[in-house]
mmCIF file with all atom_site columns, C-alpha atoms in Angstrom:
data_model
loop_
_atom_site.group_PDB
_atom_site.id
_atom_site.type_symbol
_atom_site.label_atom_id
_atom_site.label_alt_id
_atom_site.label_comp_id
_atom_site.label_asym_id
_atom_site.label_entity_id
_atom_site.label_seq_id
_atom_site.pdbx_PDB_ins_code
_atom_site.Cartn_x
_atom_site.Cartn_y
_atom_site.Cartn_z
_atom_site.occupancy
_atom_site.B_iso_or_equiv
_atom_site.pdbx_formal_charge
_atom_site.auth_seq_id
_atom_site.auth_comp_id
_atom_site.auth_asym_id
_atom_site.auth_atom_id
_atom_site.pdbx_PDB_model_num
ATOM 1   C CA . UNK A 1 1   ? 65.045 161.728 -248.352 1.00 0.00 ? 1   UNK A CA 1
ATOM 2   C CA . UNK A 1 2   ? 67.854 159.822 -246.747 1.00 0.00 ? 2   UNK A CA 1
ATOM 3   C CA . UNK A 1 3   ? 69.698 161.403 -243.840 1.00 0.00 ? 3   UNK A CA 1
ATOM 4   C CA . UNK A 1 4   ? 71.472 160.216 -240.677 1.00 0.00 ? 4   UNK A CA 1
ATOM 5   C CA . UNK A 1 5   ? 70.812 156.482 -240.255 1.00 0.00 ? 5   UNK A CA 1
ATOM 6   C CA . UNK A 1 6   ? 73.270 156.087 -237.353 1.00 0.00 ? 6   UNK A CA 1
ATOM 7   C CA . UNK A 1 7   ? 72.007 158.721 -234.899 1.00 0.00 ? 7   UNK A CA 1
ATOM 8   C CA . UNK A 1 8   ? 68.367 159.612 -234.290 1.00 0.00 ? 8   UNK A CA 1
ATOM 9   C CA . UNK A 1 9   ? 65.574 159.698 -231.704 1.00 0.00 ? 9   UNK A CA 1
ATOM 10  C CA . UNK A 1 10  ? 62.032 158.370 -231.946 1.00 0.00 ? 10  UNK A CA 1
ATOM 11  C CA . UNK A 1 11  ? 59.529 159.532 -229.333 1.00 0.00 ? 11  UNK A CA 1
ATOM 12  C CA . UNK A 1 12  ? 55.790 158.898 -229.046 1.00 0.00 ? 12  UNK A CA 1
ATOM 13  C CA . UNK A 1 13  ? 52.902 158.405 -226.624 1.00 0.00 ? 13  UNK A CA 1
ATOM 14  C CA . UNK A 1 14  ? 50.984 155.157 -226.990 1.00 0.00 ? 14  UNK A CA 1
ATOM 15  C CA . UNK A 1 15  ? 47.823 153.694 -225.484 1.00 0.00 ? 15  UNK A CA 1
ATOM 16  C CA . UNK A 1 16  ? 47.088 150.061 -226.286 1.00 0.00 ? 16  UNK A CA 1
ATOM 17  C CA . UNK A 1 17  ? 43.648 148.582 -226.948 1.00 0.00 ? 17  UNK A CA 1
ATOM 18  C CA . UNK A 1 18  ? 44.529 145.013 -227.912 1.00 0.00 ? 18  UNK A CA 1
ATOM 19  C CA . UNK A 1 19  ? 46.992 142.702 -226.149 1.00 0.00 ? 19  UNK A CA 1
ATOM 20  C CA . UNK A 1 20  ? 48.742 139.474 -227.111 1.00 0.00 ? 20  UNK A CA 1
ATOM 21  C CA . UNK A 1 21  ? 49.325 140.136 -230.818 1.00 0.00 ? 21  UNK A CA 1
ATOM 22  C CA . UNK A 1 22  ? 52.307 141.483 -232.772 1.00 0.00 ? 22  UNK A CA 1
ATOM 23  C CA . UNK A 1 23  ? 51.666 145.176 -233.436 1.00 0.00 ? 23  UNK A CA 1
ATOM 24  C CA . UNK A 1 24  ? 53.915 147.561 -235.365 1.00 0.00 ? 24  UNK A CA 1
ATOM 25  C CA . UNK A 1 25  ? 54.076 151.081 -234.030 1.00 0.00 ? 25  UNK A CA 1
ATOM 26  C CA . UNK A 1 26  ? 56.569 152.611 -236.454 1.00 0.00 ? 26  UNK A CA 1
ATOM 27  C CA . UNK A 1 27  ? 58.798 151.046 -239.106 1.00 0.00 ? 27  UNK A CA 1
ATOM 28  C CA . UNK A 1 28  ? 60.913 152.015 -242.083 1.00 0.00 ? 28  UNK A CA 1
ATOM 29  C CA . UNK A 1 29  ? 62.520 149.949 -244.795 1.00 0.00 ? 29  UNK A CA 1
ATOM 30  C CA . UNK A 1 30  ? 62.038 148.256 -248.143 1.00 0.00 ? 30  UNK A CA 1
ATOM 31  C CA . UNK A 1 31  ? 59.570 145.637 -246.849 1.00 0.00 ? 31  UNK A CA 1
ATOM 32  C CA . UNK A 1 32  ? 58.761 143.711 -243.658 1.00 0.00 ? 32  UNK A CA 1
ATOM 33  C CA . UNK A 1 33  ? 61.791 141.428 -244.185 1.00 0.00 ? 33  UNK A CA 1
ATOM 34  C CA . UNK A 1 34  ? 64.188 144.375 -244.524 1.00 0.00 ? 34  UNK A CA 1
ATOM 35  C CA . UNK A 1 35  ? 63.251 147.093 -242.061 1.00 0.00 ? 35  UNK A CA 1
ATOM 36  C CA . UNK A 1 36  ? 63.889 148.692 -238.691 1.00 0.00 ? 36  UNK A CA 1
ATOM 37  C CA . UNK A 1 37  ? 60.851 148.838 -236.422 1.00 0.00 ? 37  UNK A CA 1
ATOM 38  C CA . UNK A 1 38  ? 59.449 149.528 -232.965 1.00 0.00 ? 38  UNK A CA 1
ATOM 39  C CA . UNK A 1 39  ? 56.611 147.200 -231.986 1.00 0.00 ? 39  UNK A CA 1
ATOM 40  C CA . UNK A 1 40  ? 54.829 145.286 -229.257 1.00 0.00 ? 40  UNK A CA 1
ATOM 41  C CA . UNK A 1 41  ? 55.416 141.527 -229.502 1.00 0.00 ? 41  UNK A CA 1
ATOM 42  C CA . UNK A 1 42  ? 52.883 138.773 -228.772 1.00 0.00 ? 42  UNK A CA 1
ATOM 43  C CA . UNK A 1 43  ? 54.051 138.741 -225.121 1.00 0.00 ? 43  UNK A CA 1
ATOM 44  C CA . UNK A 1 44  ? 53.189 142.478 -224.815 1.00 0.00 ? 44  UNK A CA 1
ATOM 45  C CA . UNK A 1 45  ? 56.855 143.504 -224.593 1.00 0.00 ? 45  UNK A CA 1
ATOM 46  C CA . UNK A 1 46  ? 58.363 146.491 -226.380 1.00 0.00 ? 46  UNK A CA 1
ATOM 47  C CA . UNK A 1 47  ? 60.809 145.585 -229.162 1.00 0.00 ? 47  UNK A CA 1
ATOM 48  C CA . UNK A 1 48  ? 63.249 147.632 -231.244 1.00 0.00 ? 48  UNK A CA 1
ATOM 49  C CA . UNK A 1 49  ? 64.453 145.470 -234.104 1.00 0.00 ? 49  UNK A CA 1
ATOM 50  C CA . UNK A 1 50  ? 66.240 145.493 -237.419 1.00 0.00 ? 50  UNK A CA 1
ATOM 51  C CA . UNK A 1 51  ? 65.562 142.748 -239.970 1.00 0.00 ? 51  UNK A CA 1
ATOM 52  C CA . UNK A 1 52  ? 67.725 141.788 -242.921 1.00 0.00 ? 52  UNK A CA 1
ATOM 53  C CA . UNK A 1 53  ? 66.409 139.152 -245.340 1.00 0.00 ? 53  UNK A CA 1
ATOM 54  C CA . UNK A 1 54  ? 63.630 138.184 -242.907 1.00 0.00 ? 54  UNK A CA 1
ATOM 55  C CA . UNK A 1 55  ? 65.918 137.616 -239.934 1.00 0.00 ? 55  UNK A CA 1
ATOM 56  C CA . UNK A 1 56  ? 66.139 139.799 -236.809 1.00 0.00 ? 56  UNK A CA 1
ATOM 57  C CA . UNK A 1 57  ? 69.760 140.934 -237.128 1.00 0.00 ? 57  UNK A CA 1
ATOM 58  C CA . UNK A 1 58  ? 69.457 143.303 -234.157 1.00 0.00 ? 58  UNK A CA 1
ATOM 59  C CA . UNK A 1 59  ? 66.789 143.008 -231.494 1.00 0.00 ? 59  UNK A CA 1
ATOM 60  C CA . UNK A 1 60  ? 66.339 144.801 -228.175 1.00 0.00 ? 60  UNK A CA 1
ATOM 61  C CA . UNK A 1 61  ? 63.235 143.520 -226.336 1.00 0.00 ? 61  UNK A CA 1
ATOM 62  C CA . UNK A 1 62  ? 62.172 144.559 -222.846 1.00 0.00 ? 62  UNK A CA 1
ATOM 63  C CA . UNK A 1 63  ? 61.386 142.137 -220.043 1.00 0.00 ? 63  UNK A CA 1
ATOM 64  C CA . UNK A 1 64  ? 58.687 144.556 -218.937 1.00 0.00 ? 64  UNK A CA 1
ATOM 65  C CA . UNK A 1 65  ? 55.262 144.038 -220.440 1.00 0.00 ? 65  UNK A CA 1
ATOM 66  C CA . UNK A 1 66  ? 52.795 146.745 -221.443 1.00 0.00 ? 66  UNK A CA 1
ATOM 67  C CA . UNK A 1 67  ? 49.359 145.465 -220.492 1.00 0.00 ? 67  UNK A CA 1
ATOM 68  C CA . UNK A 1 68  ? 47.650 148.534 -219.009 1.00 0.00 ? 68  UNK A CA 1
ATOM 69  C CA . UNK A 1 69  ? 45.095 149.543 -221.634 1.00 0.00 ? 69  UNK A CA 1
ATOM 70  C CA . UNK A 1 70  ? 43.858 152.474 -219.523 1.00 0.00 ? 70  UNK A CA 1
ATOM 71  C CA . UNK A 1 71  ? 46.991 154.650 -219.762 1.00 0.00 ? 71  UNK A CA 1
ATOM 72  C CA . UNK A 1 72  ? 49.305 156.309 -222.229 1.00 0.00 ? 72  UNK A CA 1
ATOM 73  C CA . UNK A 1 73  ? 52.970 155.260 -222.107 1.00 0.00 ? 73  UNK A CA 1
ATOM 74  C CA . UNK A 1 74  ? 55.722 157.556 -223.340 1.00 0.00 ? 74  UNK A CA 1
ATOM 75  C CA . UNK A 1 75  ? 58.224 155.542 -225.392 1.00 0.00 ? 75  UNK A CA 1
ATOM 76  C CA . UNK A 1 76  ? 61.577 156.933 -226.485 1.00 0.00 ? 76  UNK A CA 1
ATOM 77  C CA . UNK A 1 77  ? 64.244 155.165 -228.550 1.00 0.00 ? 77  UNK A CA 1
ATOM 78  C CA . UNK A 1 78  ? 67.557 157.026 -228.500 1.00 0.00 ? 78  UNK A CA 1
ATOM 79  C CA . UNK A 1 79  ? 69.856 155.556 -231.165 1.00 0.00 ? 79  UNK A CA 1
ATOM 80  C CA . UNK A 1 80  ? 73.547 156.266 -231.768 1.00 0.00 ? 80  UNK A CA 1
ATOM 81  C CA . UNK A 1 81  ? 75.397 153.412 -233.447 1.00 0.00 ? 81  UNK A CA 1
ATOM 82  C CA . UNK A 1 82  ? 78.651 155.423 -233.396 1.00 0.00 ? 82  UNK A CA 1
ATOM 83  C CA . UNK A 1 83  ? 79.015 154.626 -229.669 1.00 0.00 ? 83  UNK A CA 1
ATOM 84  C CA . UNK A 1 84  ? 81.823 152.204 -228.770 1.00 0.00 ? 84  UNK A CA 1
ATOM 85  C CA . UNK A 1 85  ? 79.777 150.481 -226.030 1.00 0.00 ? 85  UNK A CA 1
ATOM 86  C CA . UNK A 1 86  ? 77.133 148.222 -227.603 1.00 0.00 ? 86  UNK A CA 1
ATOM 87  C CA . UNK A 1 87  ? 74.420 148.922 -224.978 1.00 0.00 ? 87  UNK A CA 1
ATOM 88  C CA . UNK A 1 88  ? 74.769 152.675 -225.621 1.00 0.00 ? 88  UNK A CA 1
ATOM 89  C CA . UNK A 1 89  ? 73.800 152.257 -229.287 1.00 0.00 ? 89  UNK A CA 1
ATOM 90  C CA . UNK A 1 90  ? 70.064 151.719 -228.630 1.00 0.00 ? 90  UNK A CA 1
ATOM 91  C CA . UNK A 1 91  ? 68.534 153.065 -225.425 1.00 0.00 ? 91  UNK A CA 1
ATOM 92  C CA . UNK A 1 92  ? 64.851 152.599 -224.651 1.00 0.00 ? 92  UNK A CA 1
ATOM 93  C CA . UNK A 1 93  ? 63.013 154.798 -222.164 1.00 0.00 ? 93  UNK A CA 1
ATOM 94  C CA . UNK A 1 94  ? 59.484 154.348 -220.809 1.00 0.00 ? 94  UNK A CA 1
ATOM 95  C CA . UNK A 1 95  ? 57.803 157.253 -219.021 1.00 0.00 ? 95  UNK A CA 1
ATOM 96  C CA . UNK A 1 96  ? 61.158 159.001 -218.631 1.00 0.00 ? 96  UNK A CA 1
ATOM 97  C CA . UNK A 1 97  ? 62.997 156.002 -217.155 1.00 0.00 ? 97  UNK A CA 1
ATOM 98  C CA . UNK A 1 98  ? 65.830 154.140 -218.885 1.00 0.00 ? 98  UNK A CA 1
ATOM 99  C CA . UNK A 1 99  ? 64.963 150.474 -219.466 1.00 0.00 ? 99  UNK A CA 1
ATOM 100 C CA . UNK A 1 100 ? 67.777 148.235 -218.184 1.00 0.00 ? 100 UNK A CA 1
ATOM 101 C CA . UNK A 1 101 ? 66.146 144.778 -218.109 1.00 0.00 ? 101 UNK A CA 1
ATOM 102 C CA . UNK A 1 102 ? 65.917 142.990 -221.461 1.00 0.00 ? 102 UNK A CA 1
ATOM 103 C CA . UNK A 1 103 ? 64.667 139.608 -222.635 1.00 0.00 ? 103 UNK A CA 1
ATOM 104 C CA . UNK A 1 104 ? 66.841 140.042 -225.730 1.00 0.00 ? 104 UNK A CA 1
ATOM 105 C CA . UNK A 1 105 ? 69.626 142.548 -226.306 1.00 0.00 ? 105 UNK A CA 1
ATOM 106 C CA . UNK A 1 106 ? 71.440 142.125 -229.602 1.00 0.00 ? 106 UNK A CA 1
ATOM 107 C CA . UNK A 1 107 ? 72.677 145.633 -230.397 1.00 0.00 ? 107 UNK A CA 1
ATOM 108 C CA . UNK A 1 108 ? 73.703 147.019 -233.801 1.00 0.00 ? 108 UNK A CA 1
ATOM 109 C CA . UNK A 1 109 ? 77.385 146.881 -234.646 1.00 0.00 ? 109 UNK A CA 1
ATOM 110 C CA . UNK A 1 110 ? 79.323 150.128 -234.357 1.00 0.00 ? 110 UNK A CA 1
ATOM 111 C CA . UNK A 1 111 ? 78.522 152.640 -237.123 1.00 0.00 ? 111 UNK A CA 1
ATOM 112 C CA . UNK A 1 112 ? 75.724 150.453 -238.542 1.00 0.00 ? 112 UNK A CA 1
ATOM 113 C CA . UNK A 1 113 ? 73.163 152.200 -240.766 1.00 0.00 ? 113 UNK A CA 1
ATOM 114 C CA . UNK A 1 114 ? 69.637 151.289 -239.635 1.00 0.00 ? 114 UNK A CA 1
ATOM 115 C CA . UNK A 1 115 ? 66.615 151.826 -241.907 1.00 0.00 ? 115 UNK A CA 1
ATOM 116 C CA . UNK A 1 116 ? 65.138 154.861 -240.137 1.00 0.00 ? 116 UNK A CA 1
ATOM 117 C CA . UNK A 1 117 ? 66.000 157.988 -242.145 1.00 0.00 ? 117 UNK A CA 1
ATOM 118 C CA . UNK A 1 118 ? 66.530 155.918 -245.294 1.00 0.00 ? 118 UNK A CA 1
ATOM 119 C CA . UNK A 1 119 ? 64.640 156.490 -248.532 1.00 0.00 ? 119 UNK A CA 1
ATOM 120 C CA . UNK A 1 120 ? 62.238 153.625 -247.706 1.00 0.00 ? 120 UNK A CA 1
ATOM 121 C CA . UNK A 1 121 ? 58.636 154.108 -246.649 1.00 0.00 ? 121 UNK A CA 1
ATOM 122 C CA . UNK A 1 122 ? 57.912 155.113 -243.051 1.00 0.00 ? 122 UNK A CA 1
ATOM 123 C CA . UNK A 1 123 ? 54.876 153.283 -241.707 1.00 0.00 ? 123 UNK A CA 1
ATOM 124 C CA . UNK A 1 124 ? 53.102 154.483 -238.569 1.00 0.00 ? 124 UNK A CA 1
ATOM 125 C CA . UNK A 1 125 ? 50.540 152.230 -236.868 1.00 0.00 ? 125 UNK A CA 1
ATOM 126 C CA . UNK A 1 126 ? 51.159 149.275 -239.150 1.00 0.00 ? 126 UNK A CA 1
ATOM 127 C CA . UNK A 1 127 ? 53.600 147.520 -241.432 1.00 0.00 ? 127 UNK A CA 1
ATOM 128 C CA . UNK A 1 128 ? 55.380 148.802 -244.478 1.00 0.00 ? 128 UNK A CA 1
ATOM 129 C CA . UNK A 1 129 ? 53.105 148.572 -247.552 1.00 0.00 ? 129 UNK A CA 1
ATOM 130 C CA . UNK A 1 130 ? 54.876 145.541 -249.061 1.00 0.00 ? 130 UNK A CA 1
ATOM 131 C CA . UNK A 1 131 ? 54.638 142.566 -246.766 1.00 0.00 ? 131 UNK A CA 1
ATOM 132 C CA . UNK A 1 132 ? 52.610 141.104 -243.951 1.00 0.00 ? 132 UNK A CA 1
ATOM 133 C CA . UNK A 1 133 ? 50.540 143.610 -242.005 1.00 0.00 ? 133 UNK A CA 1
ATOM 134 C CA . UNK A 1 134 ? 50.790 143.872 -238.216 1.00 0.00 ? 134 UNK A CA 1
ATOM 135 C CA . UNK A 1 135 ? 48.413 146.781 -237.537 1.00 0.00 ? 135 UNK A CA 1
ATOM 136 C CA . UNK A 1 136 ? 48.500 148.659 -234.263 1.00 0.00 ? 136 UNK A CA 1
ATOM 137 C CA . UNK A 1 137 ? 45.226 148.754 -232.310 1.00 0.00 ? 137 UNK A CA 1
ATOM 138 C CA . UNK A 1 138 ? 45.371 151.752 -230.017 1.00 0.00 ? 138 UNK A CA 1
ATOM 139 C CA . UNK A 1 139 ? 46.162 155.437 -229.867 1.00 0.00 ? 139 UNK A CA 1
ATOM 140 C CA . UNK A 1 140 ? 49.353 157.282 -230.824 1.00 0.00 ? 140 UNK A CA 1
ATOM 141 C CA . UNK A 1 141 ? 50.198 160.902 -230.052 1.00 0.00 ? 141 UNK A CA 1
ATOM 142 C CA . UNK A 1 142 ? 53.122 163.291 -230.444 1.00 0.00 ? 142 UNK A CA 1
ATOM 143 C CA . UNK A 1 143 ? 55.178 161.080 -232.757 1.00 0.00 ? 143 UNK A CA 1
ATOM 144 C CA . UNK A 1 144 ? 58.643 162.561 -233.305 1.00 0.00 ? 144 UNK A CA 1
ATOM 145 C CA . UNK A 1 145 ? 61.565 161.333 -235.403 1.00 0.00 ? 145 UNK A CA 1
ATOM 146 C CA . UNK A 1 146 ? 64.569 163.556 -234.693 1.00 0.00 ? 146 UNK A CA 1
ATOM 147 C CA . UNK A 1 147 ? 67.363 163.238 -237.235 1.00 0.00 ? 147 UNK A CA 1
ATOM 148 C CA . UNK A 1 148 ? 71.031 163.354 -236.206 1.00 0.00 ? 148 UNK A CA 1
ATOM 149 C CA . UNK A 1 149 ? 70.644 163.584 -232.412 1.00 0.00 ? 149 UNK A CA 1
ATOM 150 C CA . UNK A 1 150 ? 70.231 160.923 -229.707 1.00 0.00 ? 150 UNK A CA 1
ATOM 151 C CA . UNK A 1 151 ? 68.040 162.774 -227.205 1.00 0.00 ? 151 UNK A CA 1
ATOM 152 C CA . UNK A 1 152 ? 66.890 161.940 -223.683 1.00 0.00 ? 152 UNK A CA 1
ATOM 153 C CA . UNK A 1 153 ? 63.279 161.949 -222.406 1.00 0.00 ? 153 UNK A CA 1
ATOM 154 C CA . UNK A 1 154 ? 63.630 165.430 -220.855 1.00 0.00 ? 154 UNK A CA 1
ATOM 155 C CA . UNK A 1 155 ? 63.271 166.885 -224.372 1.00 0.00 ? 155 UNK A CA 1
ATOM 156 C CA . UNK A 1 156 ? 59.740 165.471 -224.609 1.00 0.00 ? 156 UNK A CA 1
ATOM 157 C CA . UNK A 1 157 ? 58.334 165.271 -221.081 1.00 0.00 ? 157 UNK A CA 1
ATOM 158 C CA . UNK A 1 158 ? 58.613 166.044 -217.392 1.00 0.00 ? 158 UNK A CA 1
ATOM 159 C CA . UNK A 1 159 ? 57.528 164.480 -214.116 1.00 0.00 ? 159 UNK A CA 1
ATOM 160 C CA . UNK A 1 160 ? 54.462 166.242 -212.723 1.00 0.00 ? 160 UNK A CA 1
ATOM 161 C CA . UNK A 1 161 ? 55.500 167.178 -209.168 1.00 0.00 ? 161 UNK A CA 1
ATOM 162 C CA . UNK A 1 162 ? 51.931 167.006 -207.834 1.00 0.00 ? 162 UNK A CA 1
ATOM 163 C CA . UNK A 1 163 ? 51.129 163.511 -209.197 1.00 0.00 ? 163 UNK A CA 1
ATOM 164 C CA . UNK A 1 164 ? 54.542 161.941 -209.844 1.00 0.00 ? 164 UNK A CA 1
ATOM 165 C CA . UNK A 1 165 ? 53.388 161.013 -213.361 1.00 0.00 ? 165 UNK A CA 1
ATOM 166 C CA . UNK A 1 166 ? 55.407 161.516 -216.559 1.00 0.00 ? 166 UNK A CA 1
ATOM 167 C CA . UNK A 1 167 ? 53.597 164.072 -218.759 1.00 0.00 ? 167 UNK A CA 1
ATOM 168 C CA . UNK A 1 168 ? 54.260 165.823 -222.103 1.00 0.00 ? 168 UNK A CA 1
#
């Protein structure tokens, strides 16, 4: 059922197998033209986007690419559209580190209701059932959608002091 569409956290571990194609990781909405999603784009960048009527109304895309197919990345999207500062409304973290370099950064307006936590279908590892499919080719683990709280990576992982790697 519908719940808080302004404040939530999405966390998951992902290992890619195919590069250079659009791949949905998780999405929710009425169809592919009207949905909020986290995906890898054709340039292997991470993208958090919201589409209305087939147009990317809000889009936060990293400059960093994700081309290492031998490792798991921890991805966290911390969303709170009630924040007055636009860049605080969608925060992306990779392996515990806040991403600060973006190719595109069009943030939701204040108090905007995104499609996560709506009554629409949640699709993991592919597109919403009605519309074009953009299947994910890889591995996903520990997928969490936390309703009503914009969390930080420390809730889901820690840096291993012996290796310096981010781990669950």
